[in-house]
Amino acid sequence: MFGGIPVLYFFVVFATILLQIQGESCGWLKDSQLFNRKEITEPDEYAWIGRVGYGESSNFTTDFYCLAVLIQPHFAVLPAHCVLNQAKVEATFILFGDWRANGDIVEADCRLEKSGRVCAVAPEAYDIEELIVHPKYMGRKNPSSIDHDVALAKLLREVIYSDYVGPLCLPPHLEDEDDDSHIAQKLPMVGFKRRSRNQTNVHKDDEFRTKVEVHTIGLKYCGSLQDQLHLSKNHLCATAAGQMLNFFGSPLMGIEVSDGEPYFFFLVGLPTFGKITGFKRDTALFVFTRISPYVDWIKKNTGDSGMTPK
Protein backbone atom coordinates (compact mmCIF):
# COMPACT_ATOMS: atom_id res chain seq x y z
CA MET A 1 0.00 0.00 0.00
CA PHE A 2 1.04 3.61 -0.58
CA GLY A 3 -0.78 6.11 1.60
CA GLY A 4 -3.76 3.76 1.68
CA ILE A 5 -3.84 3.44 -2.10
CA PRO A 6 -2.55 0.34 -3.89
CA VAL A 7 0.71 1.09 -5.68
CA LEU A 8 -0.57 -0.22 -9.02
CA TYR A 9 -3.66 1.99 -8.83
CA PHE A 10 -1.49 4.99 -7.94
CA PHE A 11 0.68 4.60 -11.02
CA VAL A 12 -2.31 4.06 -13.30
CA VAL A 13 -3.85 7.30 -12.04
CA PHE A 14 -0.51 9.12 -12.39
CA ALA A 15 -0.03 7.90 -15.97
CA THR A 16 -3.56 8.99 -16.87
CA ILE A 17 -2.98 12.48 -15.48
CA LEU A 18 0.35 12.73 -17.31
CA LEU A 19 -1.28 11.75 -20.60
CA GLN A 20 -3.97 14.37 -20.10
CA ILE A 21 -1.40 17.07 -19.46
CA GLN A 22 0.67 16.13 -22.50
CA GLY A 23 -2.36 15.68 -24.72
CA GLU A 24 -3.59 19.17 -23.92
CA SER A 25 -0.19 20.70 -24.62
CA CYS A 26 -0.07 19.71 -28.29
CA GLY A 27 -2.31 18.65 -31.13
CA TRP A 28 -5.28 20.64 -29.87
CA LEU A 29 -8.56 19.15 -31.02
CA LYS A 30 -12.17 20.32 -30.79
CA ASP A 31 -14.98 17.90 -31.60
CA SER A 32 -17.06 20.75 -32.99
CA GLN A 33 -14.38 21.45 -35.60
CA LEU A 34 -13.48 17.85 -36.29
CA PHE A 35 -17.00 16.93 -37.40
CA ASN A 36 -18.21 20.21 -38.95
CA ARG A 37 -17.86 18.95 -42.56
CA LYS A 38 -16.14 22.18 -43.60
CA GLU A 39 -13.13 22.18 -45.90
CA ILE A 40 -11.89 25.61 -44.89
CA THR A 41 -10.49 25.41 -41.37
CA GLU A 42 -11.39 27.70 -38.51
CA PRO A 43 -8.68 30.32 -37.73
CA ASP A 44 -7.63 28.40 -34.59
CA GLU A 45 -7.81 24.94 -36.19
CA TYR A 46 -4.56 23.09 -37.01
CA ALA A 47 -2.58 25.85 -35.35
CA TRP A 48 0.79 24.17 -36.03
CA ILE A 49 0.84 24.73 -39.79
CA GLY A 50 3.59 27.13 -40.88
CA ARG A 51 4.47 28.47 -44.32
CA VAL A 52 8.17 28.20 -45.17
CA GLY A 53 9.58 31.41 -46.62
CA TYR A 54 12.63 31.99 -48.78
CA GLY A 55 14.13 35.48 -48.67
CA GLU A 56 13.33 38.44 -46.45
CA SER A 57 10.32 37.98 -44.18
CA SER A 58 9.42 41.66 -44.69
CA ASN A 59 9.12 41.16 -48.46
CA PHE A 60 5.49 40.68 -49.54
CA THR A 61 6.62 38.91 -52.72
CA THR A 62 8.45 36.23 -50.72
CA ASP A 63 8.19 32.75 -52.20
CA PHE A 64 6.38 30.17 -50.04
CA TYR A 65 7.32 26.78 -51.42
CA CYS A 66 6.57 24.41 -48.52
CA LEU A 67 4.84 23.90 -45.20
CA ALA A 68 6.40 23.15 -41.83
CA VAL A 69 4.91 21.76 -38.61
CA LEU A 70 5.58 23.38 -35.25
CA ILE A 71 6.54 20.77 -32.63
CA GLN A 72 8.27 22.88 -29.95
CA PRO A 73 8.66 26.61 -29.21
CA HIS A 74 12.05 26.64 -30.97
CA PHE A 75 11.61 23.84 -33.54
CA ALA A 76 9.55 22.93 -36.56
CA VAL A 77 9.80 19.82 -38.71
CA LEU A 78 9.64 19.93 -42.51
CA PRO A 79 10.56 17.78 -45.52
CA ALA A 80 14.28 17.84 -46.28
CA HIS A 81 13.52 18.69 -49.91
CA CYS A 82 12.08 21.98 -48.63
CA VAL A 83 15.36 23.22 -47.19
CA LEU A 84 16.06 24.66 -50.64
CA ASN A 85 13.38 25.94 -53.00
CA GLN A 86 13.31 25.35 -56.75
CA ALA A 87 15.70 28.24 -57.26
CA LYS A 88 18.15 26.64 -54.77
CA VAL A 89 17.49 29.40 -52.23
CA GLU A 90 17.63 28.26 -48.63
CA ALA A 91 14.64 28.59 -46.32
CA THR A 92 15.02 31.63 -44.08
CA PHE A 93 11.85 31.92 -41.99
CA ILE A 94 8.52 30.27 -41.13
CA LEU A 95 5.22 32.13 -40.99
CA PHE A 96 2.87 30.88 -38.27
CA GLY A 97 -0.75 31.86 -37.72
CA ASP A 98 -1.43 32.53 -41.40
CA TRP A 99 -4.99 31.58 -42.27
CA ARG A 100 -5.02 32.82 -45.85
CA ALA A 101 -2.21 32.29 -48.36
CA ASN A 102 -2.33 35.61 -50.14
CA GLY A 103 0.22 38.36 -50.62
CA ASP A 104 -0.43 39.98 -47.24
CA ILE A 105 1.68 38.36 -44.54
CA VAL A 106 1.28 41.12 -41.97
CA GLU A 107 -2.43 41.83 -41.55
CA ALA A 108 -4.93 39.50 -39.88
CA ASP A 109 -6.98 37.38 -42.28
CA CYS A 110 -10.79 37.61 -42.17
CA ARG A 111 -13.60 35.75 -43.88
CA LEU A 112 -17.34 36.37 -44.08
CA GLU A 113 -19.24 33.25 -42.98
CA LYS A 114 -22.91 32.52 -42.27
CA SER A 115 -22.33 33.30 -38.60
CA GLY A 116 -20.71 36.64 -39.46
CA ARG A 117 -17.22 37.98 -40.00
CA VAL A 118 -14.54 35.64 -38.65
CA CYS A 119 -10.94 36.78 -38.22
CA ALA A 120 -7.62 35.26 -37.25
CA VAL A 121 -4.80 37.13 -35.57
CA ALA A 122 -2.02 38.66 -37.63
CA PRO A 123 0.52 36.01 -38.68
CA GLU A 124 4.07 36.26 -37.39
CA ALA A 125 7.32 35.36 -39.11
CA TYR A 126 10.05 33.53 -37.19
CA ASP A 127 13.55 33.55 -38.63
CA ILE A 128 15.37 30.24 -38.96
CA GLU A 129 18.62 30.00 -37.00
CA GLU A 130 19.66 26.57 -38.27
CA LEU A 131 18.41 23.91 -40.68
CA ILE A 132 19.18 20.31 -39.69
CA VAL A 133 18.79 17.78 -42.50
CA HIS A 134 18.69 14.06 -41.77
CA PRO A 135 22.24 12.77 -42.44
CA LYS A 136 21.00 9.95 -44.70
CA TYR A 137 18.96 12.19 -46.98
CA MET A 138 20.47 12.07 -50.47
CA GLY A 139 17.94 14.20 -52.33
CA ARG A 140 20.37 17.07 -52.89
CA LYS A 141 22.63 14.81 -54.94
CA ASN A 142 19.90 12.63 -56.39
CA PRO A 143 16.54 14.43 -56.82
CA SER A 144 14.72 11.12 -57.30
CA SER A 145 15.79 9.90 -53.85
CA ILE A 146 12.99 10.28 -51.31
CA ASP A 147 14.47 8.29 -48.43
CA HIS A 148 14.86 10.08 -45.08
CA ASP A 149 13.14 13.21 -46.42
CA VAL A 150 12.94 14.97 -43.08
CA ALA A 151 14.59 18.04 -41.58
CA LEU A 152 14.32 20.35 -38.59
CA ALA A 153 14.23 24.12 -38.51
CA LYS A 154 15.64 25.66 -35.34
CA LEU A 155 14.03 29.04 -34.86
CA LEU A 156 15.94 32.11 -33.78
CA ARG A 157 13.36 33.04 -31.16
CA GLU A 158 10.71 31.19 -29.23
CA VAL A 159 7.27 30.88 -30.78
CA ILE A 160 4.64 32.38 -28.53
CA TYR A 161 1.72 29.99 -28.24
CA SER A 162 -1.83 31.27 -28.53
CA ASP A 163 -5.24 29.99 -29.60
CA TYR A 164 -4.02 30.39 -33.19
CA VAL A 165 -0.46 29.07 -32.95
CA GLY A 166 0.55 25.90 -31.11
CA PRO A 167 2.48 22.64 -31.55
CA LEU A 168 1.47 19.30 -33.01
CA CYS A 169 2.22 16.11 -31.09
CA LEU A 170 4.76 13.59 -32.34
CA PRO A 171 3.43 10.03 -32.73
CA PRO A 172 2.44 8.36 -29.44
CA HIS A 173 2.78 4.66 -28.59
CA LEU A 174 5.95 4.15 -30.65
CA GLU A 175 6.32 0.66 -29.21
CA ASP A 176 3.13 -0.31 -31.06
CA GLU A 177 4.15 1.16 -34.42
CA ASP A 178 4.92 -1.27 -37.24
CA ASP A 179 4.68 -1.53 -41.03
CA ASP A 180 0.91 -2.01 -40.80
CA SER A 181 0.24 1.14 -38.80
CA HIS A 182 -2.08 3.69 -40.43
CA ILE A 183 -2.82 1.48 -43.47
CA ALA A 184 -6.37 1.46 -44.91
CA GLN A 185 -7.44 4.51 -42.96
CA LYS A 186 -8.98 7.85 -43.81
CA LEU A 187 -6.66 10.54 -42.43
CA PRO A 188 -6.69 14.35 -42.51
CA MET A 189 -4.23 16.34 -44.58
CA VAL A 190 -4.14 20.09 -43.97
CA GLY A 191 -2.54 22.90 -45.91
CA PHE A 192 -3.06 25.39 -48.71
CA LYS A 193 -4.16 24.84 -52.28
CA ARG A 194 -1.29 25.21 -54.74
CA ARG A 195 -1.67 27.56 -57.67
CA SER A 196 -0.62 26.61 -61.16
CA ARG A 197 2.16 28.76 -62.58
CA ASN A 198 -0.12 30.44 -65.12
CA GLN A 199 -3.07 30.90 -62.78
CA THR A 200 -3.93 34.56 -62.25
CA ASN A 201 -7.58 34.61 -61.17
CA VAL A 202 -7.87 32.83 -57.83
CA HIS A 203 -11.12 32.50 -55.91
CA LYS A 204 -10.67 34.01 -52.47
CA ASP A 205 -11.87 30.86 -50.69
CA ASP A 206 -9.15 28.86 -52.45
CA GLU A 207 -6.54 30.84 -50.52
CA PHE A 208 -7.63 29.77 -47.03
CA ARG A 209 -6.13 26.92 -45.03
CA THR A 210 -8.01 23.77 -45.99
CA LYS A 211 -8.51 20.27 -44.58
CA VAL A 212 -9.04 17.27 -46.83
CA GLU A 213 -9.10 13.52 -46.23
CA VAL A 214 -7.00 10.92 -48.01
CA HIS A 215 -7.17 7.11 -47.97
CA THR A 216 -3.96 5.39 -46.96
CA ILE A 217 -2.93 2.32 -48.97
CA GLY A 218 -0.34 -0.45 -48.73
CA LEU A 219 3.10 -0.16 -50.29
CA LYS A 220 2.46 -2.98 -52.76
CA TYR A 221 -0.53 -1.24 -54.28
CA CYS A 222 1.27 2.08 -54.08
CA GLY A 223 4.13 0.63 -56.10
CA SER A 224 1.70 -0.49 -58.80
CA LEU A 225 0.52 3.10 -59.21
CA GLN A 226 3.98 4.46 -59.96
CA ASP A 227 7.32 3.12 -61.14
CA GLN A 228 9.54 6.13 -60.45
CA LEU A 229 10.41 5.56 -56.81
CA HIS A 230 11.88 2.95 -54.55
CA LEU A 231 9.59 2.75 -51.54
CA SER A 232 10.56 1.49 -48.09
CA LYS A 233 8.82 0.82 -44.79
CA ASN A 234 9.60 4.43 -43.89
CA HIS A 235 7.03 5.56 -46.46
CA LEU A 236 3.27 5.77 -46.32
CA CYS A 237 1.06 6.19 -49.39
CA ALA A 238 -2.41 7.63 -49.80
CA THR A 239 -4.86 8.34 -52.59
CA ALA A 240 -7.62 10.88 -53.18
CA ALA A 241 -9.61 12.39 -56.02
CA GLY A 242 -7.39 13.84 -58.73
CA GLN A 243 -8.09 17.49 -57.90
CA MET A 244 -6.70 16.91 -54.41
CA LEU A 245 -3.19 16.85 -55.85
CA ASN A 246 -3.38 20.63 -55.56
CA PHE A 247 -2.91 20.12 -51.83
CA PHE A 248 0.39 18.28 -52.19
CA GLY A 249 2.80 19.62 -49.59
CA SER A 250 0.36 19.25 -46.71
CA PRO A 251 1.32 17.12 -43.69
CA LEU A 252 -0.66 13.99 -42.78
CA MET A 253 -2.10 13.62 -39.30
CA GLY A 254 -3.63 10.97 -37.10
CA ILE A 255 -5.99 11.24 -34.16
CA GLU A 256 -5.30 9.69 -30.76
CA VAL A 257 -8.44 8.21 -29.24
CA SER A 258 -8.84 7.77 -25.49
CA ASP A 259 -11.87 6.23 -23.75
CA GLY A 260 -13.78 6.24 -27.03
CA GLU A 261 -13.23 9.96 -27.65
CA PRO A 262 -10.93 11.81 -30.10
CA TYR A 263 -8.21 13.26 -27.90
CA PHE A 264 -5.47 15.02 -29.88
CA PHE A 265 -3.84 15.18 -33.31
CA PHE A 266 -0.36 13.83 -33.98
CA LEU A 267 1.95 13.95 -36.97
CA VAL A 268 1.88 10.83 -39.13
CA GLY A 269 3.81 11.87 -42.22
CA LEU A 270 5.49 14.62 -44.20
CA PRO A 271 4.88 14.94 -47.96
CA THR A 272 7.64 13.75 -50.25
CA PHE A 273 6.03 12.92 -53.62
CA GLY A 274 2.76 13.38 -55.48
CA LYS A 275 1.40 12.63 -58.94
CA ILE A 276 -1.76 11.96 -60.94
CA THR A 277 -2.26 8.27 -61.62
CA GLY A 278 -4.94 5.64 -62.17
CA PHE A 279 -6.40 4.07 -65.32
CA LYS A 280 -8.49 7.19 -66.00
CA ARG A 281 -5.80 9.58 -64.70
CA ASP A 282 -8.24 10.75 -62.06
CA THR A 283 -6.48 9.69 -58.89
CA ALA A 284 -4.01 11.69 -56.81
CA LEU A 285 -1.23 9.61 -55.29
CA PHE A 286 0.65 10.94 -52.28
CA VAL A 287 3.80 9.49 -50.75
CA PHE A 288 4.68 10.57 -47.21
CA THR A 289 7.72 10.08 -45.02
CA ARG A 290 6.55 8.33 -41.86
CA ILE A 291 7.52 10.33 -38.78
CA SER A 292 7.57 7.51 -36.23
CA PRO A 293 10.96 6.08 -37.39
CA TYR A 294 12.51 9.52 -36.91
CA VAL A 295 11.19 10.46 -33.49
CA ASP A 296 14.46 9.51 -31.76
CA TRP A 297 16.43 11.57 -34.28
CA ILE A 298 14.09 14.51 -33.73
CA LYS A 299 14.43 14.25 -29.95
CA LYS A 300 18.21 14.02 -30.17
CA ASN A 301 18.48 17.14 -32.30
CA THR A 302 15.95 19.22 -30.37
CA GLY A 303 17.50 18.37 -27.02
CA ASP A 304 14.09 17.62 -25.61
CA SER A 305 11.64 14.76 -25.31
CA GLY A 306 9.34 16.84 -27.49
CA MET A 307 5.62 16.60 -27.79
CA THR A 308 5.36 12.81 -27.68
CA PRO A 309 2.52 11.62 -25.46
CA LYS A 310 3.13 8.14 -24.10
CSV table of C-alpha atoms in Angstrom, one decimal:
chain,number,residue,atom,x,y,z
A,1,MET,CA,0.0,0.0,0.0
A,2,PHE,CA,1.0,3.6,-0.6
A,3,GLY,CA,-0.8,6.1,1.6
A,4,GLY,CA,-3.8,3.8,1.7
A,5,ILE,CA,-3.8,3.4,-2.1
A,6,PRO,CA,-2.5,0.3,-3.9
A,7,VAL,CA,0.7,1.1,-5.7
A,8,LEU,CA,-0.6,-0.2,-9.0
A,9,TYR,CA,-3.7,2.0,-8.8
A,10,PHE,CA,-1.5,5.0,-7.9
A,11,PHE,CA,0.7,4.6,-11.0
A,12,VAL,CA,-2.3,4.1,-13.3
A,13,VAL,CA,-3.8,7.3,-12.0
A,14,PHE,CA,-0.5,9.1,-12.4
A,15,ALA,CA,0.0,7.9,-16.0
A,16,THR,CA,-3.6,9.0,-16.9
A,17,ILE,CA,-3.0,12.5,-15.5
A,18,LEU,CA,0.3,12.7,-17.3
A,19,LEU,CA,-1.3,11.7,-20.6
A,20,GLN,CA,-4.0,14.4,-20.1
A,21,ILE,CA,-1.4,17.1,-19.5
A,22,GLN,CA,0.7,16.1,-22.5
A,23,GLY,CA,-2.4,15.7,-24.7
A,24,GLU,CA,-3.6,19.2,-23.9
A,25,SER,CA,-0.2,20.7,-24.6
A,26,CYS,CA,-0.1,19.7,-28.3
A,27,GLY,CA,-2.3,18.6,-31.1
A,28,TRP,CA,-5.3,20.6,-29.9
A,29,LEU,CA,-8.6,19.1,-31.0
A,30,LYS,CA,-12.2,20.3,-30.8
A,31,ASP,CA,-15.0,17.9,-31.6
A,32,SER,CA,-17.1,20.7,-33.0
A,33,GLN,CA,-14.4,21.4,-35.6
A,34,LEU,CA,-13.5,17.8,-36.3
A,35,PHE,CA,-17.0,16.9,-37.4
A,36,ASN,CA,-18.2,20.2,-38.9
A,37,ARG,CA,-17.9,19.0,-42.6
A,38,LYS,CA,-16.1,22.2,-43.6
A,39,GLU,CA,-13.1,22.2,-45.9
A,40,ILE,CA,-11.9,25.6,-44.9
A,41,THR,CA,-10.5,25.4,-41.4
A,42,GLU,CA,-11.4,27.7,-38.5
A,43,PRO,CA,-8.7,30.3,-37.7
A,44,ASP,CA,-7.6,28.4,-34.6
A,45,GLU,CA,-7.8,24.9,-36.2
A,46,TYR,CA,-4.6,23.1,-37.0
A,47,ALA,CA,-2.6,25.9,-35.4
A,48,TRP,CA,0.8,24.2,-36.0
A,49,ILE,CA,0.8,24.7,-39.8
A,50,GLY,CA,3.6,27.1,-40.9
A,51,ARG,CA,4.5,28.5,-44.3
A,52,VAL,CA,8.2,28.2,-45.2
A,53,GLY,CA,9.6,31.4,-46.6
A,54,TYR,CA,12.6,32.0,-48.8
A,55,GLY,CA,14.1,35.5,-48.7
A,56,GLU,CA,13.3,38.4,-46.5
A,57,SER,CA,10.3,38.0,-44.2
A,58,SER,CA,9.4,41.7,-44.7
A,59,ASN,CA,9.1,41.2,-48.5
A,60,PHE,CA,5.5,40.7,-49.5
A,61,THR,CA,6.6,38.9,-52.7
A,62,THR,CA,8.5,36.2,-50.7
A,63,ASP,CA,8.2,32.7,-52.2
A,64,PHE,CA,6.4,30.2,-50.0
A,65,TYR,CA,7.3,26.8,-51.4
A,66,CYS,CA,6.6,24.4,-48.5
A,67,LEU,CA,4.8,23.9,-45.2
A,68,ALA,CA,6.4,23.1,-41.8
A,69,VAL,CA,4.9,21.8,-38.6
A,70,LEU,CA,5.6,23.4,-35.2
A,71,ILE,CA,6.5,20.8,-32.6
A,72,GLN,CA,8.3,22.9,-30.0
A,73,PRO,CA,8.7,26.6,-29.2
A,74,HIS,CA,12.0,26.6,-31.0
A,75,PHE,CA,11.6,23.8,-33.5
A,76,ALA,CA,9.5,22.9,-36.6
A,77,VAL,CA,9.8,19.8,-38.7
A,78,LEU,CA,9.6,19.9,-42.5
A,79,PRO,CA,10.6,17.8,-45.5
A,80,ALA,CA,14.3,17.8,-46.3
A,81,HIS,CA,13.5,18.7,-49.9
A,82,CYS,CA,12.1,22.0,-48.6
A,83,VAL,CA,15.4,23.2,-47.2
A,84,LEU,CA,16.1,24.7,-50.6
A,85,ASN,CA,13.4,25.9,-53.0
A,86,GLN,CA,13.3,25.3,-56.8
A,87,ALA,CA,15.7,28.2,-57.3
A,88,LYS,CA,18.2,26.6,-54.8
A,89,VAL,CA,17.5,29.4,-52.2
A,90,GLU,CA,17.6,28.3,-48.6
A,91,ALA,CA,14.6,28.6,-46.3
A,92,THR,CA,15.0,31.6,-44.1
A,93,PHE,CA,11.8,31.9,-42.0
A,94,ILE,CA,8.5,30.3,-41.1
A,95,LEU,CA,5.2,32.1,-41.0
A,96,PHE,CA,2.9,30.9,-38.3
A,97,GLY,CA,-0.8,31.9,-37.7
A,98,ASP,CA,-1.4,32.5,-41.4
A,99,TRP,CA,-5.0,31.6,-42.3
A,100,ARG,CA,-5.0,32.8,-45.9
A,101,ALA,CA,-2.2,32.3,-48.4
A,102,ASN,CA,-2.3,35.6,-50.1
A,103,GLY,CA,0.2,38.4,-50.6
A,104,ASP,CA,-0.4,40.0,-47.2
A,105,ILE,CA,1.7,38.4,-44.5
A,106,VAL,CA,1.3,41.1,-42.0
A,107,GLU,CA,-2.4,41.8,-41.5
A,108,ALA,CA,-4.9,39.5,-39.9
A,109,ASP,CA,-7.0,37.4,-42.3
A,110,CYS,CA,-10.8,37.6,-42.2
A,111,ARG,CA,-13.6,35.7,-43.9
A,112,LEU,CA,-17.3,36.4,-44.1
A,113,GLU,CA,-19.2,33.3,-43.0
A,114,LYS,CA,-22.9,32.5,-42.3
A,115,SER,CA,-22.3,33.3,-38.6
A,116,GLY,CA,-20.7,36.6,-39.5
A,117,ARG,CA,-17.2,38.0,-40.0
A,118,VAL,CA,-14.5,35.6,-38.6
A,119,CYS,CA,-10.9,36.8,-38.2
A,120,ALA,CA,-7.6,35.3,-37.3
A,121,VAL,CA,-4.8,37.1,-35.6
A,122,ALA,CA,-2.0,38.7,-37.6
A,123,PRO,CA,0.5,36.0,-38.7
A,124,GLU,CA,4.1,36.3,-37.4
A,125,ALA,CA,7.3,35.4,-39.1
A,126,TYR,CA,10.1,33.5,-37.2
A,127,ASP,CA,13.6,33.6,-38.6
A,128,ILE,CA,15.4,30.2,-39.0
A,129,GLU,CA,18.6,30.0,-37.0
A,130,GLU,CA,19.7,26.6,-38.3
A,131,LEU,CA,18.4,23.9,-40.7
A,132,ILE,CA,19.2,20.3,-39.7
A,133,VAL,CA,18.8,17.8,-42.5
A,134,HIS,CA,18.7,14.1,-41.8
A,135,PRO,CA,22.2,12.8,-42.4
A,136,LYS,CA,21.0,9.9,-44.7
A,137,TYR,CA,19.0,12.2,-47.0
A,138,MET,CA,20.5,12.1,-50.5
A,139,GLY,CA,17.9,14.2,-52.3
A,140,ARG,CA,20.4,17.1,-52.9
A,141,LYS,CA,22.6,14.8,-54.9
A,142,ASN,CA,19.9,12.6,-56.4
A,143,PRO,CA,16.5,14.4,-56.8
A,144,SER,CA,14.7,11.1,-57.3
A,145,SER,CA,15.8,9.9,-53.9
A,146,ILE,CA,13.0,10.3,-51.3
A,147,ASP,CA,14.5,8.3,-48.4
A,148,HIS,CA,14.9,10.1,-45.1
A,149,ASP,CA,13.1,13.2,-46.4
A,150,VAL,CA,12.9,15.0,-43.1
A,151,ALA,CA,14.6,18.0,-41.6
A,152,LEU,CA,14.3,20.3,-38.6
A,153,ALA,CA,14.2,24.1,-38.5
A,154,LYS,CA,15.6,25.7,-35.3
A,155,LEU,CA,14.0,29.0,-34.9
A,156,LEU,CA,15.9,32.1,-33.8
A,157,ARG,CA,13.4,33.0,-31.2
A,158,GLU,CA,10.7,31.2,-29.2
A,159,VAL,CA,7.3,30.9,-30.8
A,160,ILE,CA,4.6,32.4,-28.5
A,161,TYR,CA,1.7,30.0,-28.2
A,162,SER,CA,-1.8,31.3,-28.5
A,163,ASP,CA,-5.2,30.0,-29.6
A,164,TYR,CA,-4.0,30.4,-33.2
A,165,VAL,CA,-0.5,29.1,-32.9
A,166,GLY,CA,0.6,25.9,-31.1
A,167,PRO,CA,2.5,22.6,-31.5
A,168,LEU,CA,1.5,19.3,-33.0
A,169,CYS,CA,2.2,16.1,-31.1
A,170,LEU,CA,4.8,13.6,-32.3
A,171,PRO,CA,3.4,10.0,-32.7
A,172,PRO,CA,2.4,8.4,-29.4
A,173,HIS,CA,2.8,4.7,-28.6
A,174,LEU,CA,5.9,4.2,-30.7
A,175,GLU,CA,6.3,0.7,-29.2
A,176,ASP,CA,3.1,-0.3,-31.1
A,177,GLU,CA,4.2,1.2,-34.4
A,178,ASP,CA,4.9,-1.3,-37.2
A,179,ASP,CA,4.7,-1.5,-41.0
A,180,ASP,CA,0.9,-2.0,-40.8
A,181,SER,CA,0.2,1.1,-38.8
A,182,HIS,CA,-2.1,3.7,-40.4
A,183,ILE,CA,-2.8,1.5,-43.5
A,184,ALA,CA,-6.4,1.5,-44.9
A,185,GLN,CA,-7.4,4.5,-43.0
A,186,LYS,CA,-9.0,7.9,-43.8
A,187,LEU,CA,-6.7,10.5,-42.4
A,188,PRO,CA,-6.7,14.3,-42.5
A,189,MET,CA,-4.2,16.3,-44.6
A,190,VAL,CA,-4.1,20.1,-44.0
A,191,GLY,CA,-2.5,22.9,-45.9
A,192,PHE,CA,-3.1,25.4,-48.7
A,193,LYS,CA,-4.2,24.8,-52.3
A,194,ARG,CA,-1.3,25.2,-54.7
A,195,ARG,CA,-1.7,27.6,-57.7
A,196,SER,CA,-0.6,26.6,-61.2
A,197,ARG,CA,2.2,28.8,-62.6
A,198,ASN,CA,-0.1,30.4,-65.1
A,199,GLN,CA,-3.1,30.9,-62.8
A,200,THR,CA,-3.9,34.6,-62.3
A,201,ASN,CA,-7.6,34.6,-61.2
A,202,VAL,CA,-7.9,32.8,-57.8
A,203,HIS,CA,-11.1,32.5,-55.9
A,204,LYS,CA,-10.7,34.0,-52.5
A,205,ASP,CA,-11.9,30.9,-50.7
A,206,ASP,CA,-9.1,28.9,-52.5
A,207,GLU,CA,-6.5,30.8,-50.5
A,208,PHE,CA,-7.6,29.8,-47.0
A,209,ARG,CA,-6.1,26.9,-45.0
A,210,THR,CA,-8.0,23.8,-46.0
A,211,LYS,CA,-8.5,20.3,-44.6
A,212,VAL,CA,-9.0,17.3,-46.8
A,213,GLU,CA,-9.1,13.5,-46.2
A,214,VAL,CA,-7.0,10.9,-48.0
A,215,HIS,CA,-7.2,7.1,-48.0
A,216,THR,CA,-4.0,5.4,-47.0
A,217,ILE,CA,-2.9,2.3,-49.0
A,218,GLY,CA,-0.3,-0.5,-48.7
A,219,LEU,CA,3.1,-0.2,-50.3
A,220,LYS,CA,2.5,-3.0,-52.8
A,221,TYR,CA,-0.5,-1.2,-54.3
A,222,CYS,CA,1.3,2.1,-54.1
A,223,GLY,CA,4.1,0.6,-56.1
A,224,SER,CA,1.7,-0.5,-58.8
A,225,LEU,CA,0.5,3.1,-59.2
A,226,GLN,CA,4.0,4.5,-60.0
A,227,ASP,CA,7.3,3.1,-61.1
A,228,GLN,CA,9.5,6.1,-60.4
A,229,LEU,CA,10.4,5.6,-56.8
A,230,HIS,CA,11.9,2.9,-54.6
A,231,LEU,CA,9.6,2.7,-51.5
A,232,SER,CA,10.6,1.5,-48.1
A,233,LYS,CA,8.8,0.8,-44.8
A,234,ASN,CA,9.6,4.4,-43.9
A,235,HIS,CA,7.0,5.6,-46.5
A,236,LEU,CA,3.3,5.8,-46.3
A,237,CYS,CA,1.1,6.2,-49.4
A,238,ALA,CA,-2.4,7.6,-49.8
A,239,THR,CA,-4.9,8.3,-52.6
A,240,ALA,CA,-7.6,10.9,-53.2
A,241,ALA,CA,-9.6,12.4,-56.0
A,242,GLY,CA,-7.4,13.8,-58.7
A,243,GLN,CA,-8.1,17.5,-57.9
A,244,MET,CA,-6.7,16.9,-54.4
A,245,LEU,CA,-3.2,16.9,-55.9
A,246,ASN,CA,-3.4,20.6,-55.6
A,247,PHE,CA,-2.9,20.1,-51.8
A,248,PHE,CA,0.4,18.3,-52.2
A,249,GLY,CA,2.8,19.6,-49.6
A,250,SER,CA,0.4,19.2,-46.7
A,251,PRO,CA,1.3,17.1,-43.7
A,252,LEU,CA,-0.7,14.0,-42.8
A,253,MET,CA,-2.1,13.6,-39.3
A,254,GLY,CA,-3.6,11.0,-37.1
A,255,ILE,CA,-6.0,11.2,-34.2
A,256,GLU,CA,-5.3,9.7,-30.8
A,257,VAL,CA,-8.4,8.2,-29.2
A,258,SER,CA,-8.8,7.8,-25.5
A,259,ASP,CA,-11.9,6.2,-23.8
A,260,GLY,CA,-13.8,6.2,-27.0
A,261,GLU,CA,-13.2,10.0,-27.7
A,262,PRO,CA,-10.9,11.8,-30.1
A,263,TYR,CA,-8.2,13.3,-27.9
A,264,PHE,CA,-5.5,15.0,-29.9
A,265,PHE,CA,-3.8,15.2,-33.3
A,266,PHE,CA,-0.4,13.8,-34.0
A,267,LEU,CA,2.0,14.0,-37.0
A,268,VAL,CA,1.9,10.8,-39.1
A,269,GLY,CA,3.8,11.9,-42.2
A,270,LEU,CA,5.5,14.6,-44.2
A,271,PRO,CA,4.9,14.9,-48.0
A,272,THR,CA,7.6,13.7,-50.2
A,273,PHE,CA,6.0,12.9,-53.6
A,274,GLY,CA,2.8,13.4,-55.5
A,275,LYS,CA,1.4,12.6,-58.9
A,276,ILE,CA,-1.8,12.0,-60.9
A,277,THR,CA,-2.3,8.3,-61.6
A,278,GLY,CA,-4.9,5.6,-62.2
A,279,PHE,CA,-6.4,4.1,-65.3
A,280,LYS,CA,-8.5,7.2,-66.0
A,281,ARG,CA,-5.8,9.6,-64.7
A,282,ASP,CA,-8.2,10.7,-62.1
A,283,THR,CA,-6.5,9.7,-58.9
A,284,ALA,CA,-4.0,11.7,-56.8
A,285,LEU,CA,-1.2,9.6,-55.3
A,286,PHE,CA,0.6,10.9,-52.3
A,287,VAL,CA,3.8,9.5,-50.7
A,288,PHE,CA,4.7,10.6,-47.2
A,289,THR,CA,7.7,10.1,-45.0
A,290,ARG,CA,6.6,8.3,-41.9
A,291,ILE,CA,7.5,10.3,-38.8
A,292,SER,CA,7.6,7.5,-36.2
A,293,PRO,CA,11.0,6.1,-37.4
A,294,TYR,CA,12.5,9.5,-36.9
A,295,VAL,CA,11.2,10.5,-33.5
A,296,ASP,CA,14.5,9.5,-31.8
A,297,TRP,CA,16.4,11.6,-34.3
A,298,ILE,CA,14.1,14.5,-33.7
A,299,LYS,CA,14.4,14.2,-29.9
A,300,LYS,CA,18.2,14.0,-30.2
A,301,ASN,CA,18.5,17.1,-32.3
A,302,THR,CA,16.0,19.2,-30.4
A,303,GLY,CA,17.5,18.4,-27.0
A,304,ASP,CA,14.1,17.6,-25.6
A,305,SER,CA,11.6,14.8,-25.3
A,306,GLY,CA,9.3,16.8,-27.5
A,307,MET,CA,5.6,16.6,-27.8
A,308,THR,CA,5.4,12.8,-27.7
A,309,PRO,CA,2.5,11.6,-25.5
A,310,LYS,CA,3.1,8.1,-24.1
